[in-house]
PDB file of C-alpha atoms and ligand atoms in Angstrom:
ATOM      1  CA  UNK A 271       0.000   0.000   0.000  1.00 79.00           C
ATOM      2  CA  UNK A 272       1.625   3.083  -1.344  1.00 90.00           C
ATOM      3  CA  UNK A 273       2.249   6.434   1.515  1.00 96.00           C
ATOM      4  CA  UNK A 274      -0.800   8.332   2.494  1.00 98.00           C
ATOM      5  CA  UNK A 275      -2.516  10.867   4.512  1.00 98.00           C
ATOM      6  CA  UNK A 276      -5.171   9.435   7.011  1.00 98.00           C
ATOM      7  CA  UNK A 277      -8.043  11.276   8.334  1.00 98.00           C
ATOM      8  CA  UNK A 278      -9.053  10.200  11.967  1.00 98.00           C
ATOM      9  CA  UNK A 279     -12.471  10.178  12.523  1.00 98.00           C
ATOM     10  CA  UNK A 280     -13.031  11.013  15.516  1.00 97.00           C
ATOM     11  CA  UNK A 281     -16.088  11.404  16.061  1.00 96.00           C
ATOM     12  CA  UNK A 282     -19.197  10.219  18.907  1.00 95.00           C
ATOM     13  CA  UNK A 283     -21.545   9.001  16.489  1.00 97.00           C
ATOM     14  CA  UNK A 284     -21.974   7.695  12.369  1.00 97.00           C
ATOM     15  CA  UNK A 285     -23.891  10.271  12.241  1.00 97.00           C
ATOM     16  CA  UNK A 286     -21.516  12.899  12.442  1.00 97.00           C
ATOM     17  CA  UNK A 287     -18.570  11.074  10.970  1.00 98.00           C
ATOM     18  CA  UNK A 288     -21.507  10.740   7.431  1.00 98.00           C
ATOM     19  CA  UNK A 289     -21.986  14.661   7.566  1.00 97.00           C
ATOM     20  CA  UNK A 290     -18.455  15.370   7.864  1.00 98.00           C
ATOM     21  CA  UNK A 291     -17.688  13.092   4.925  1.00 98.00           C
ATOM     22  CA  UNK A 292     -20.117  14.371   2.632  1.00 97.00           C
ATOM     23  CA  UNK A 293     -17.830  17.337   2.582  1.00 97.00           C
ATOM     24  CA  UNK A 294     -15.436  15.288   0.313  1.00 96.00           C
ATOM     25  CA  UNK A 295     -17.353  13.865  -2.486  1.00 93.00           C
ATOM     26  CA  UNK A 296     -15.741  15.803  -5.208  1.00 91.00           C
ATOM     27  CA  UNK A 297     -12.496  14.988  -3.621  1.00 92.00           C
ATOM     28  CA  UNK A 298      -9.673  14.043  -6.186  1.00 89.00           C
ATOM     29  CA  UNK A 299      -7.584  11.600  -3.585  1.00 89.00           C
ATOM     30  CA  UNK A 300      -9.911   9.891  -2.136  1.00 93.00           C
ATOM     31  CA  UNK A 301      -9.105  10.307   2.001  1.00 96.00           C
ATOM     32  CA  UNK A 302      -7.725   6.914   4.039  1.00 98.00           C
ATOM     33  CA  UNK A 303     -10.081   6.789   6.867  1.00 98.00           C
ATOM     34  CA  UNK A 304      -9.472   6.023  10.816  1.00 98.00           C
ATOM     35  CA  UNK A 305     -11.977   5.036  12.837  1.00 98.00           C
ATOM     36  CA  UNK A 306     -11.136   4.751  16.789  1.00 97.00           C
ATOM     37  CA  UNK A 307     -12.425   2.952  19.547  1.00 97.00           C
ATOM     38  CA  UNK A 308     -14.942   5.993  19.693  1.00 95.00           C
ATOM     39  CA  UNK A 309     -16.919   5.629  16.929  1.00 97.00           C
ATOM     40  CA  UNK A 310     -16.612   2.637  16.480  1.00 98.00           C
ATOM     41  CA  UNK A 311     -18.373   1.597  20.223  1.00 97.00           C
ATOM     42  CA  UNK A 312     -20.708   4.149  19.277  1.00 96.00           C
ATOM     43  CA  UNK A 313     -21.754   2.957  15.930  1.00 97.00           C
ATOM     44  CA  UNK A 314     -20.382  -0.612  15.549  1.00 97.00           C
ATOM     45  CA  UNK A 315     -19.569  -2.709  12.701  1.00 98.00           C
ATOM     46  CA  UNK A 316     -21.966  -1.176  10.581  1.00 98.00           C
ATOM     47  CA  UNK A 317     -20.090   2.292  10.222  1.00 98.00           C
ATOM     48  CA  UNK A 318     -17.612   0.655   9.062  1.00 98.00           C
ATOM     49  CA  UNK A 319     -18.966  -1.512   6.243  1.00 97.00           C
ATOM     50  CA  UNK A 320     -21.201   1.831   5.632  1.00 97.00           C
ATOM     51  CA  UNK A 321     -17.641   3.420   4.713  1.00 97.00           C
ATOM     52  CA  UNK A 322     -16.206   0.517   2.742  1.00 96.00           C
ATOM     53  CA  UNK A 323     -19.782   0.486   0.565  1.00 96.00           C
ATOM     54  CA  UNK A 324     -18.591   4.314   0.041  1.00 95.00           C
ATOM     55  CA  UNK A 325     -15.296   3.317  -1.521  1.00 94.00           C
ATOM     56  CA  UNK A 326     -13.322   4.451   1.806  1.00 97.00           C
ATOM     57  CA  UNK A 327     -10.202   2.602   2.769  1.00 97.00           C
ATOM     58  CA  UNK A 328     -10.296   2.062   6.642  1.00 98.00           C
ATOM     59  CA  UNK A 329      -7.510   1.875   9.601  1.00 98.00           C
ATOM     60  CA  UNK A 330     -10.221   0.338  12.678  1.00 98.00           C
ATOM     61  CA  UNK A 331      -7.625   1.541  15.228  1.00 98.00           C
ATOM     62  CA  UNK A 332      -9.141  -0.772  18.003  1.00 98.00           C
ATOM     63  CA  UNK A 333      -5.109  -1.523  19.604  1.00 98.00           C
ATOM     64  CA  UNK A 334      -6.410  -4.763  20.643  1.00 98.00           C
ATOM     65  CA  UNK A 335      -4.275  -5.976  24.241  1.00 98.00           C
ATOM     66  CA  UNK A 336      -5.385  -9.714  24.843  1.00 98.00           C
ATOM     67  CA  UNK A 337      -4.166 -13.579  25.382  1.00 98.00           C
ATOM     68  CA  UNK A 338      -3.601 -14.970  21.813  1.00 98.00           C
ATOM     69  CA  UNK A 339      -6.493 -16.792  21.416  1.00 98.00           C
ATOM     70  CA  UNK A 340      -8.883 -14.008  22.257  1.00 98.00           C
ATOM     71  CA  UNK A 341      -6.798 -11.806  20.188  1.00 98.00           C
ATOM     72  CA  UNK A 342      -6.809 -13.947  16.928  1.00 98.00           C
ATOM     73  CA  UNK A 343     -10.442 -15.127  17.455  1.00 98.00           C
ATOM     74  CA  UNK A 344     -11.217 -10.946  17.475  1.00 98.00           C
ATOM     75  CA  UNK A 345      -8.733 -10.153  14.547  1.00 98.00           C
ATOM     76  CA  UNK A 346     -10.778 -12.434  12.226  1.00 97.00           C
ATOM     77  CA  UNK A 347     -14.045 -10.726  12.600  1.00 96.00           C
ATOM     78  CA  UNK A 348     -12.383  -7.739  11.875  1.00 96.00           C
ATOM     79  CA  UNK A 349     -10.421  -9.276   8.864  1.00 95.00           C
ATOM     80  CA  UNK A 350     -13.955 -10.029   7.665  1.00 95.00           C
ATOM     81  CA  UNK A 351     -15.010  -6.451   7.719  1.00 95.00           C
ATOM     82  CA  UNK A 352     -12.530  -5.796   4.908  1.00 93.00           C
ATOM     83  CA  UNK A 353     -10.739  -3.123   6.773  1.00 96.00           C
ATOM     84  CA  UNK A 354      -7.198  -2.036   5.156  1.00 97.00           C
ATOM     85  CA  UNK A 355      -5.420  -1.540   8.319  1.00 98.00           C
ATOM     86  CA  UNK A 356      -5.936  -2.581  12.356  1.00 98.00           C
ATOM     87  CA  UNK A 357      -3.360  -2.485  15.222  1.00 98.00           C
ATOM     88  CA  UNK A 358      -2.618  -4.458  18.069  1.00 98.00           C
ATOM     89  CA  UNK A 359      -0.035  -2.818  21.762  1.00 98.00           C
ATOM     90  CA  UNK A 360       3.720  -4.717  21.231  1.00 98.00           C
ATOM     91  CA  UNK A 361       3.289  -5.153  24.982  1.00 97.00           C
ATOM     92  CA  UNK A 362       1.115  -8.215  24.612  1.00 98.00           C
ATOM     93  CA  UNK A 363       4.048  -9.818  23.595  1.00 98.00           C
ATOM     94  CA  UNK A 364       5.540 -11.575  19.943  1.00 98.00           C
ATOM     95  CA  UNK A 365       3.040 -14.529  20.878  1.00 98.00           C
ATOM     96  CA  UNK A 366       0.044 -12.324  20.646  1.00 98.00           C
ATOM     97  CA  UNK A 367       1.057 -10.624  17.742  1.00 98.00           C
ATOM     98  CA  UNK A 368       1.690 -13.795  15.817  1.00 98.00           C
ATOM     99  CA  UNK A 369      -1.868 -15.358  17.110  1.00 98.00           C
ATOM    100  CA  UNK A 370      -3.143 -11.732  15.601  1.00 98.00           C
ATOM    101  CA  UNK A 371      -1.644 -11.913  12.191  1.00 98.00           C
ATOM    102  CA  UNK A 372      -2.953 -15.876  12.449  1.00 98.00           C
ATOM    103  CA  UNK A 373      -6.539 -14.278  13.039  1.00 98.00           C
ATOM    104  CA  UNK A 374      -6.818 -11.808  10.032  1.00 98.00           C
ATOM    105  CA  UNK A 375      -5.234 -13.952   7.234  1.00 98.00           C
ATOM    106  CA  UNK A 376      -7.837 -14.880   5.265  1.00 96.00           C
ATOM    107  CA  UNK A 377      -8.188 -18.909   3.319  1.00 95.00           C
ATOM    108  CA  UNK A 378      -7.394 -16.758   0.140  1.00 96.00           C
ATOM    109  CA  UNK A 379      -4.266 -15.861   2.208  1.00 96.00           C
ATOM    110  CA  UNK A 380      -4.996 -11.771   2.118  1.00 97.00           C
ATOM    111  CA  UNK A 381      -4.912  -9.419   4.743  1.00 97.00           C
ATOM    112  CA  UNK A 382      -5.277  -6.373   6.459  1.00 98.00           C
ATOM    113  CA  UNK A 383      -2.320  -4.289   7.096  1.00 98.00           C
ATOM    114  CA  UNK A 384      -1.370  -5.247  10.965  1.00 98.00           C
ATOM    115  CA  UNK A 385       0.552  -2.446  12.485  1.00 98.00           C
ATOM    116  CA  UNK A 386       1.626  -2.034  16.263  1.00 98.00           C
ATOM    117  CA  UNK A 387       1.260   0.535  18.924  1.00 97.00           C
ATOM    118  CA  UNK A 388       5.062   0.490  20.849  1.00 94.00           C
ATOM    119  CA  UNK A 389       4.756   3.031  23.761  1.00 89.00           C
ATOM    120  CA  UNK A 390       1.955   5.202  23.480  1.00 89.00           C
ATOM    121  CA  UNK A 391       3.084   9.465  23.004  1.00 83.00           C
ATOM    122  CA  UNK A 392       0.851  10.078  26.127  1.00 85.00           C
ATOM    123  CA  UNK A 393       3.516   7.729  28.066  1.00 88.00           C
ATOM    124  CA  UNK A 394       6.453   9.677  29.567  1.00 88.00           C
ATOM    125  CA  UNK A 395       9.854   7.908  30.829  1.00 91.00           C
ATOM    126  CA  UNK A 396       9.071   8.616  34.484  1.00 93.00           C
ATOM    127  CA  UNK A 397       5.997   7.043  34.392  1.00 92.00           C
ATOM    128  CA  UNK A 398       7.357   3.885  32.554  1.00 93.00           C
ATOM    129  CA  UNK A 399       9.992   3.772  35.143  1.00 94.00           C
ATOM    130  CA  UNK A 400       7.810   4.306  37.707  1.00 96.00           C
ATOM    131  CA  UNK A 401       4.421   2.935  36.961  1.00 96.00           C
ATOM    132  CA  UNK A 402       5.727   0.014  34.848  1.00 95.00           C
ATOM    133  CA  UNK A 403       9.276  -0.531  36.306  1.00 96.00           C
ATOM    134  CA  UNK A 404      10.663  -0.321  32.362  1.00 95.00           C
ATOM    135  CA  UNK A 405      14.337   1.045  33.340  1.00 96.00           C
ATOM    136  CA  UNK A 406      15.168   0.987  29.705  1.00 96.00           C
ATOM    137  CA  UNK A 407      14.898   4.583  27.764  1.00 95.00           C
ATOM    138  CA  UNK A 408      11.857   5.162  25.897  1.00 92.00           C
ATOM    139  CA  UNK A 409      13.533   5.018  22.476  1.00 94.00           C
ATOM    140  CA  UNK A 410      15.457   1.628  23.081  1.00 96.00           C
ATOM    141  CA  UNK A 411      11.728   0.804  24.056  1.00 95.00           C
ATOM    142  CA  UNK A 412      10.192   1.877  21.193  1.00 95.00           C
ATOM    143  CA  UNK A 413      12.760   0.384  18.639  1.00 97.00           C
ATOM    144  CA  UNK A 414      12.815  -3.027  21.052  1.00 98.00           C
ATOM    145  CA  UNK A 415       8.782  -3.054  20.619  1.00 98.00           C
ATOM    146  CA  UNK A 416       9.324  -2.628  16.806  1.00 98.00           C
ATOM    147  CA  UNK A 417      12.006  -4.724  16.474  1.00 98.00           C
ATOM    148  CA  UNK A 418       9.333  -7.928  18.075  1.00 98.00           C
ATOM    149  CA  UNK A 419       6.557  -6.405  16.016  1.00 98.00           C
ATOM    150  CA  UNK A 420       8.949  -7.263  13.024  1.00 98.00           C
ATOM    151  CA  UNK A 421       9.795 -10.615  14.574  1.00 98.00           C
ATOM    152  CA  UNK A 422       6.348 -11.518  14.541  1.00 98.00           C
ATOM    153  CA  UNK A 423       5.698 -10.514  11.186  1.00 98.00           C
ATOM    154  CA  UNK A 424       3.756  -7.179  11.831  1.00 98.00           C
ATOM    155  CA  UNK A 425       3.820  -4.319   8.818  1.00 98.00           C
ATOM    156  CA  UNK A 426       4.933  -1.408  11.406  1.00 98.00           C
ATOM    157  CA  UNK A 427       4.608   0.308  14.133  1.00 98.00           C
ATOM    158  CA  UNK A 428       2.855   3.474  15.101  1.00 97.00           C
ATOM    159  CA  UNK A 429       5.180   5.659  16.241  1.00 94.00           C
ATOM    160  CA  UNK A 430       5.453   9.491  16.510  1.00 91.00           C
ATOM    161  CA  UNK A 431       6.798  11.447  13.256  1.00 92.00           C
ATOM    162  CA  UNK A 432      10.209  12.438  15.138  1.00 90.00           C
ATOM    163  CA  UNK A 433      10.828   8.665  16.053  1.00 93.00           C
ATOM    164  CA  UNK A 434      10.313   7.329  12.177  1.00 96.00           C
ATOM    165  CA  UNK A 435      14.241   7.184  11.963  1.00 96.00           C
ATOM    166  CA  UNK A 436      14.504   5.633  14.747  1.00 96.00           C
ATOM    167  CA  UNK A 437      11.771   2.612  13.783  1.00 97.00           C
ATOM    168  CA  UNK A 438      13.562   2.260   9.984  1.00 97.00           C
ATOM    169  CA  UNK A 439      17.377   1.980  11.621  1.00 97.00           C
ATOM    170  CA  UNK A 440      16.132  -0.583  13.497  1.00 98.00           C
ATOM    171  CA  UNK A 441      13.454  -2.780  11.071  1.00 98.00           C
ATOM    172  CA  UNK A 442      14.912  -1.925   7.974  1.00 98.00           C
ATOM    173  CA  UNK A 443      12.986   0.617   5.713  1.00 97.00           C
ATOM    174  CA  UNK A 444      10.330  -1.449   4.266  1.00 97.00           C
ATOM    175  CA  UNK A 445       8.906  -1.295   8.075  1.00 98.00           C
ATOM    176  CA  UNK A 446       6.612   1.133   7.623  1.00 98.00           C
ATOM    177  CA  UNK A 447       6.048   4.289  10.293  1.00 98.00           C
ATOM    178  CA  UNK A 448       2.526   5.548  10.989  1.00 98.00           C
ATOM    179  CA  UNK A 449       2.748   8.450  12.254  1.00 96.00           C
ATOM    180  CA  UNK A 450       0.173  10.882  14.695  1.00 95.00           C
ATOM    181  CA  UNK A 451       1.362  14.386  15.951  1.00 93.00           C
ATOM    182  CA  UNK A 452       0.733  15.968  12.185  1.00 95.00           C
ATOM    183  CA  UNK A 453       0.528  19.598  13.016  1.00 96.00           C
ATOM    184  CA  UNK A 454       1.081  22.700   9.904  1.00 96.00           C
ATOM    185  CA  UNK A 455       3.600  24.274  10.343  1.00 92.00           C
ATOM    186  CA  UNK A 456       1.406  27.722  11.218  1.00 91.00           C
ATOM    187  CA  UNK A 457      -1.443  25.757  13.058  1.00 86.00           C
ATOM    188  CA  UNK A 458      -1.663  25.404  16.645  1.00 84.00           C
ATOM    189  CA  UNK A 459      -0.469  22.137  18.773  1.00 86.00           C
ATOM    190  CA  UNK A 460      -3.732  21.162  20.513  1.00 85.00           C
ATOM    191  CA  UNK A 461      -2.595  18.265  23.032  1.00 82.00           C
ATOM    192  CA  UNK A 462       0.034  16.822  21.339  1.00 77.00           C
ATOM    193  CA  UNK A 463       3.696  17.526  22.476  1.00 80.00           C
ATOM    194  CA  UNK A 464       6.266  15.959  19.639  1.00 79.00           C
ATOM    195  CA  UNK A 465       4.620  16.766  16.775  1.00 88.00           C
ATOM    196  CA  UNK A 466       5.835  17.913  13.087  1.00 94.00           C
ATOM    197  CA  UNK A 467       4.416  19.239   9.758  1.00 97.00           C
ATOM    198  CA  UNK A 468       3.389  16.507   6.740  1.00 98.00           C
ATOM    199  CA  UNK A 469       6.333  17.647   4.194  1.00 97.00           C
ATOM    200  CA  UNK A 470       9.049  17.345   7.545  1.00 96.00           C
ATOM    201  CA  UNK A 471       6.910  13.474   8.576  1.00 97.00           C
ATOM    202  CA  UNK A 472       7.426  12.473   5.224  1.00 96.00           C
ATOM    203  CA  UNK A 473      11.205  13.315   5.223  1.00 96.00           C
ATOM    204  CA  UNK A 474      11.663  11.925   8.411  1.00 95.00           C
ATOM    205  CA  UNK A 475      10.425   8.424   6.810  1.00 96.00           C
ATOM    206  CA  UNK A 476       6.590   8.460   7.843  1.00 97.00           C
ATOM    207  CA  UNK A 477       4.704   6.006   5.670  1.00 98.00           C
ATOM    208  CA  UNK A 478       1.175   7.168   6.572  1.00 98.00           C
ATOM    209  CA  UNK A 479       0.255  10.597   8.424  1.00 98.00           C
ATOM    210  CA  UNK A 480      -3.061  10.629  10.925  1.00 98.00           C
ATOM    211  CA  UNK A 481      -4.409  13.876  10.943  1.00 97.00           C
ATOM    212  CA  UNK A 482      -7.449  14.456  12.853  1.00 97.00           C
ATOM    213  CA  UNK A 483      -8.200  18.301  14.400  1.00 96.00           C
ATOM    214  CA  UNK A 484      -6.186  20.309  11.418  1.00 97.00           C
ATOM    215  CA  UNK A 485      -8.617  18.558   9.216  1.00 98.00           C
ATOM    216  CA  UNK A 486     -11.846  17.589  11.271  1.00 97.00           C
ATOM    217  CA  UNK A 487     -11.978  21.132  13.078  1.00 96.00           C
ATOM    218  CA  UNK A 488     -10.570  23.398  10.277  1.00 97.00           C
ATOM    219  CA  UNK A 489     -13.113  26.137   8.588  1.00 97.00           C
ATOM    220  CA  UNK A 490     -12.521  24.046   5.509  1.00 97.00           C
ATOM    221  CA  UNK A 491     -11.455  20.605   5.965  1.00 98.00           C
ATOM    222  CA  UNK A 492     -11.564  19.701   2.507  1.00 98.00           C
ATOM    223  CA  UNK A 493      -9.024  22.667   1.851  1.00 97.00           C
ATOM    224  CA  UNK A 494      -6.984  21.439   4.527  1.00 98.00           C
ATOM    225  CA  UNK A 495      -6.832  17.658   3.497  1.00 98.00           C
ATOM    226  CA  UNK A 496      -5.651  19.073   0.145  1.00 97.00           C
ATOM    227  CA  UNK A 497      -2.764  20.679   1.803  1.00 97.00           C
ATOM    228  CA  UNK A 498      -1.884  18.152   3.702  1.00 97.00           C
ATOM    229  CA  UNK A 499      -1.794  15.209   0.621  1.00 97.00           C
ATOM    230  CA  UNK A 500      -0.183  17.724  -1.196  1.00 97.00           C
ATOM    231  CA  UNK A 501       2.795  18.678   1.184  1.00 97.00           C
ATOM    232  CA  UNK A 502       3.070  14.994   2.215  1.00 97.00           C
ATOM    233  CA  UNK A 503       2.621  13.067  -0.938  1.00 95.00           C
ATOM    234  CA  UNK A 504       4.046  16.407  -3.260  1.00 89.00           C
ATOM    235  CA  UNK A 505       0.500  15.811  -4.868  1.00 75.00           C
TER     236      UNK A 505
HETATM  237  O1  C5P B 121      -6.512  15.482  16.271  1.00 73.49           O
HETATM  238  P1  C5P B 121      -5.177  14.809  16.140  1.00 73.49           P
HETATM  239  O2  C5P B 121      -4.485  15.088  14.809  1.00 73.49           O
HETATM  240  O3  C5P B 121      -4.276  15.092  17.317  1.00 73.49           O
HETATM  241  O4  C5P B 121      -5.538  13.256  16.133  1.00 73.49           O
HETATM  242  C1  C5P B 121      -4.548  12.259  16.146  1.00 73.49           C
HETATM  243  C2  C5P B 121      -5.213  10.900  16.160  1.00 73.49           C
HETATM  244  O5  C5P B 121      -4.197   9.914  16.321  1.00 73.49           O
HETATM  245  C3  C5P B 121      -6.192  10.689  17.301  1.00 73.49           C
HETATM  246  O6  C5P B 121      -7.204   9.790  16.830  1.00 73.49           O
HETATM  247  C4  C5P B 121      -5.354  10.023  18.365  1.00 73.49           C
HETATM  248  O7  C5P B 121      -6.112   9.208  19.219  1.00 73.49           O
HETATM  249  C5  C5P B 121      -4.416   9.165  17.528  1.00 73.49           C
HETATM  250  N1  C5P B 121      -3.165   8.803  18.180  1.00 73.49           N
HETATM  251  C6  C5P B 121      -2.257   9.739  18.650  1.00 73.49           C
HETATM  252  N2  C5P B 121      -1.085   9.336  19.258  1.00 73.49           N
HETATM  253  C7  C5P B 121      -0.821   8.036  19.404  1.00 73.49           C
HETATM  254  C8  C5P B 121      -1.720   7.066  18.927  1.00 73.49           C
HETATM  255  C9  C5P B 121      -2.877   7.495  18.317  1.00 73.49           C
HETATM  256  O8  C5P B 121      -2.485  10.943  18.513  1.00 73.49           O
HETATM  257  N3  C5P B 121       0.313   7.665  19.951  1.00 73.49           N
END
């Protein structure tokens, strides 16, 4: 699947995610869709295959956290739902991972993209250190996490734009980097603390940008998901 910007939906009900979309039917580049654990226990399966019937491609951001079993018999009811892209937390362990990759491979042998979530942003070092007892750094974490992602088989990692370097030195550059914290470079920073702009993501090595507020709350979002596919893909 070739680099691309992806809208996050974040939104309480279908309702709202529909009227918001209807704002890009004339849309060129069709937008990459995310759908969160939100919306998606708001509005339930059926958003999604509402969205696939509408030609969307979908990442059900769900980070599933489970034993194997429960986590493979989950990943193939989502496999079923045809979505492009779902995501599982490293911290269940290479085991779980594998049993998740098991889940979502269909007979015909396709799949969704499986990405992982290493250490969330929202996750400082004290409070790994403290909290969880991890003594290691948070970027020997992160690239540790991605490194048994890889060993499992996983597609990438989601990771924060500034640590996409960090993710290809250590899985090789066909790892790919999805990357959150997509601010312009004139916009304001909301919540998020290490963020970047889309052209900056993309040099960094980002394989797919999530951009939620600069698009979902912005005057014109259509205008605005222009500018961001065409300062990250140089469309
Ligand atoms: O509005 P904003 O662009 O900050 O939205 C970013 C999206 O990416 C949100 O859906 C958020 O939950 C998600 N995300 C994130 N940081 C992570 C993982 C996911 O911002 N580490």
């Amino acid at each position: 699947m070739n680099k691309d910007v992806i809208i996050a939906c974040d939104f309480a009900s279908a309702e709202d995610c529909l009227a918001f979309l209807d704002k890009f039917k004339d849309v060129e580049h069709k937008p990459f869709l995310k759908i969160g654990m939100e919306l998606y226990y708001a509005a339930g399966p059926e958003i999604v295959k509402e969205l696939k019937k509408r030609g969307f491609k979908i990442f059900l951001d769900l980070k599933l956290h489970d034993i194997p079993n429960t986590v493979k018999k989950a990943m193939k009811v989502l496999s079923n739902l045809d979505v492009d892209m779902v995501n599982v937390h490293a911290a269940g362990t290479i085991e779980m991972m594998r049993a998740a990759l098991e889940g979502l491979t269909r007979e015909d042998g396709t799949r969704p993209l499986l990405i992982a979530v290493t250490q969330l942003t929202s996750t400082s070092e004290k409070a790994m250190r403290e909290q969880l007892l991890i003594d290691a750094s948070i970027n020997d974490t992160i690239a540790k996490y991605a490194q048994n992602a890889k060993e499992a088989g996983l597609d990438g990692v989601v990771c924060s734009p500034l640590e996409a370097a960090l993710v290809k030195e250590a899985c090789g550059p066909d790892f790919k980097a999805i990357t959150p914290g997509i601010r312009f470079a004139d916009s304001k920073a909301d919540d998020q603390v290490r963020i970047t702009d889309p052209a900056r993501a993309r040099e960094i090595g980002s394989d797919f940008i999530v951009v939620g507020r600069p698009i979902t709350a912005a005057a014109d979002p259509v205008a605005a998901y222009n500018r961001c596919v065409s300062e990250f893909l140089g469309k």
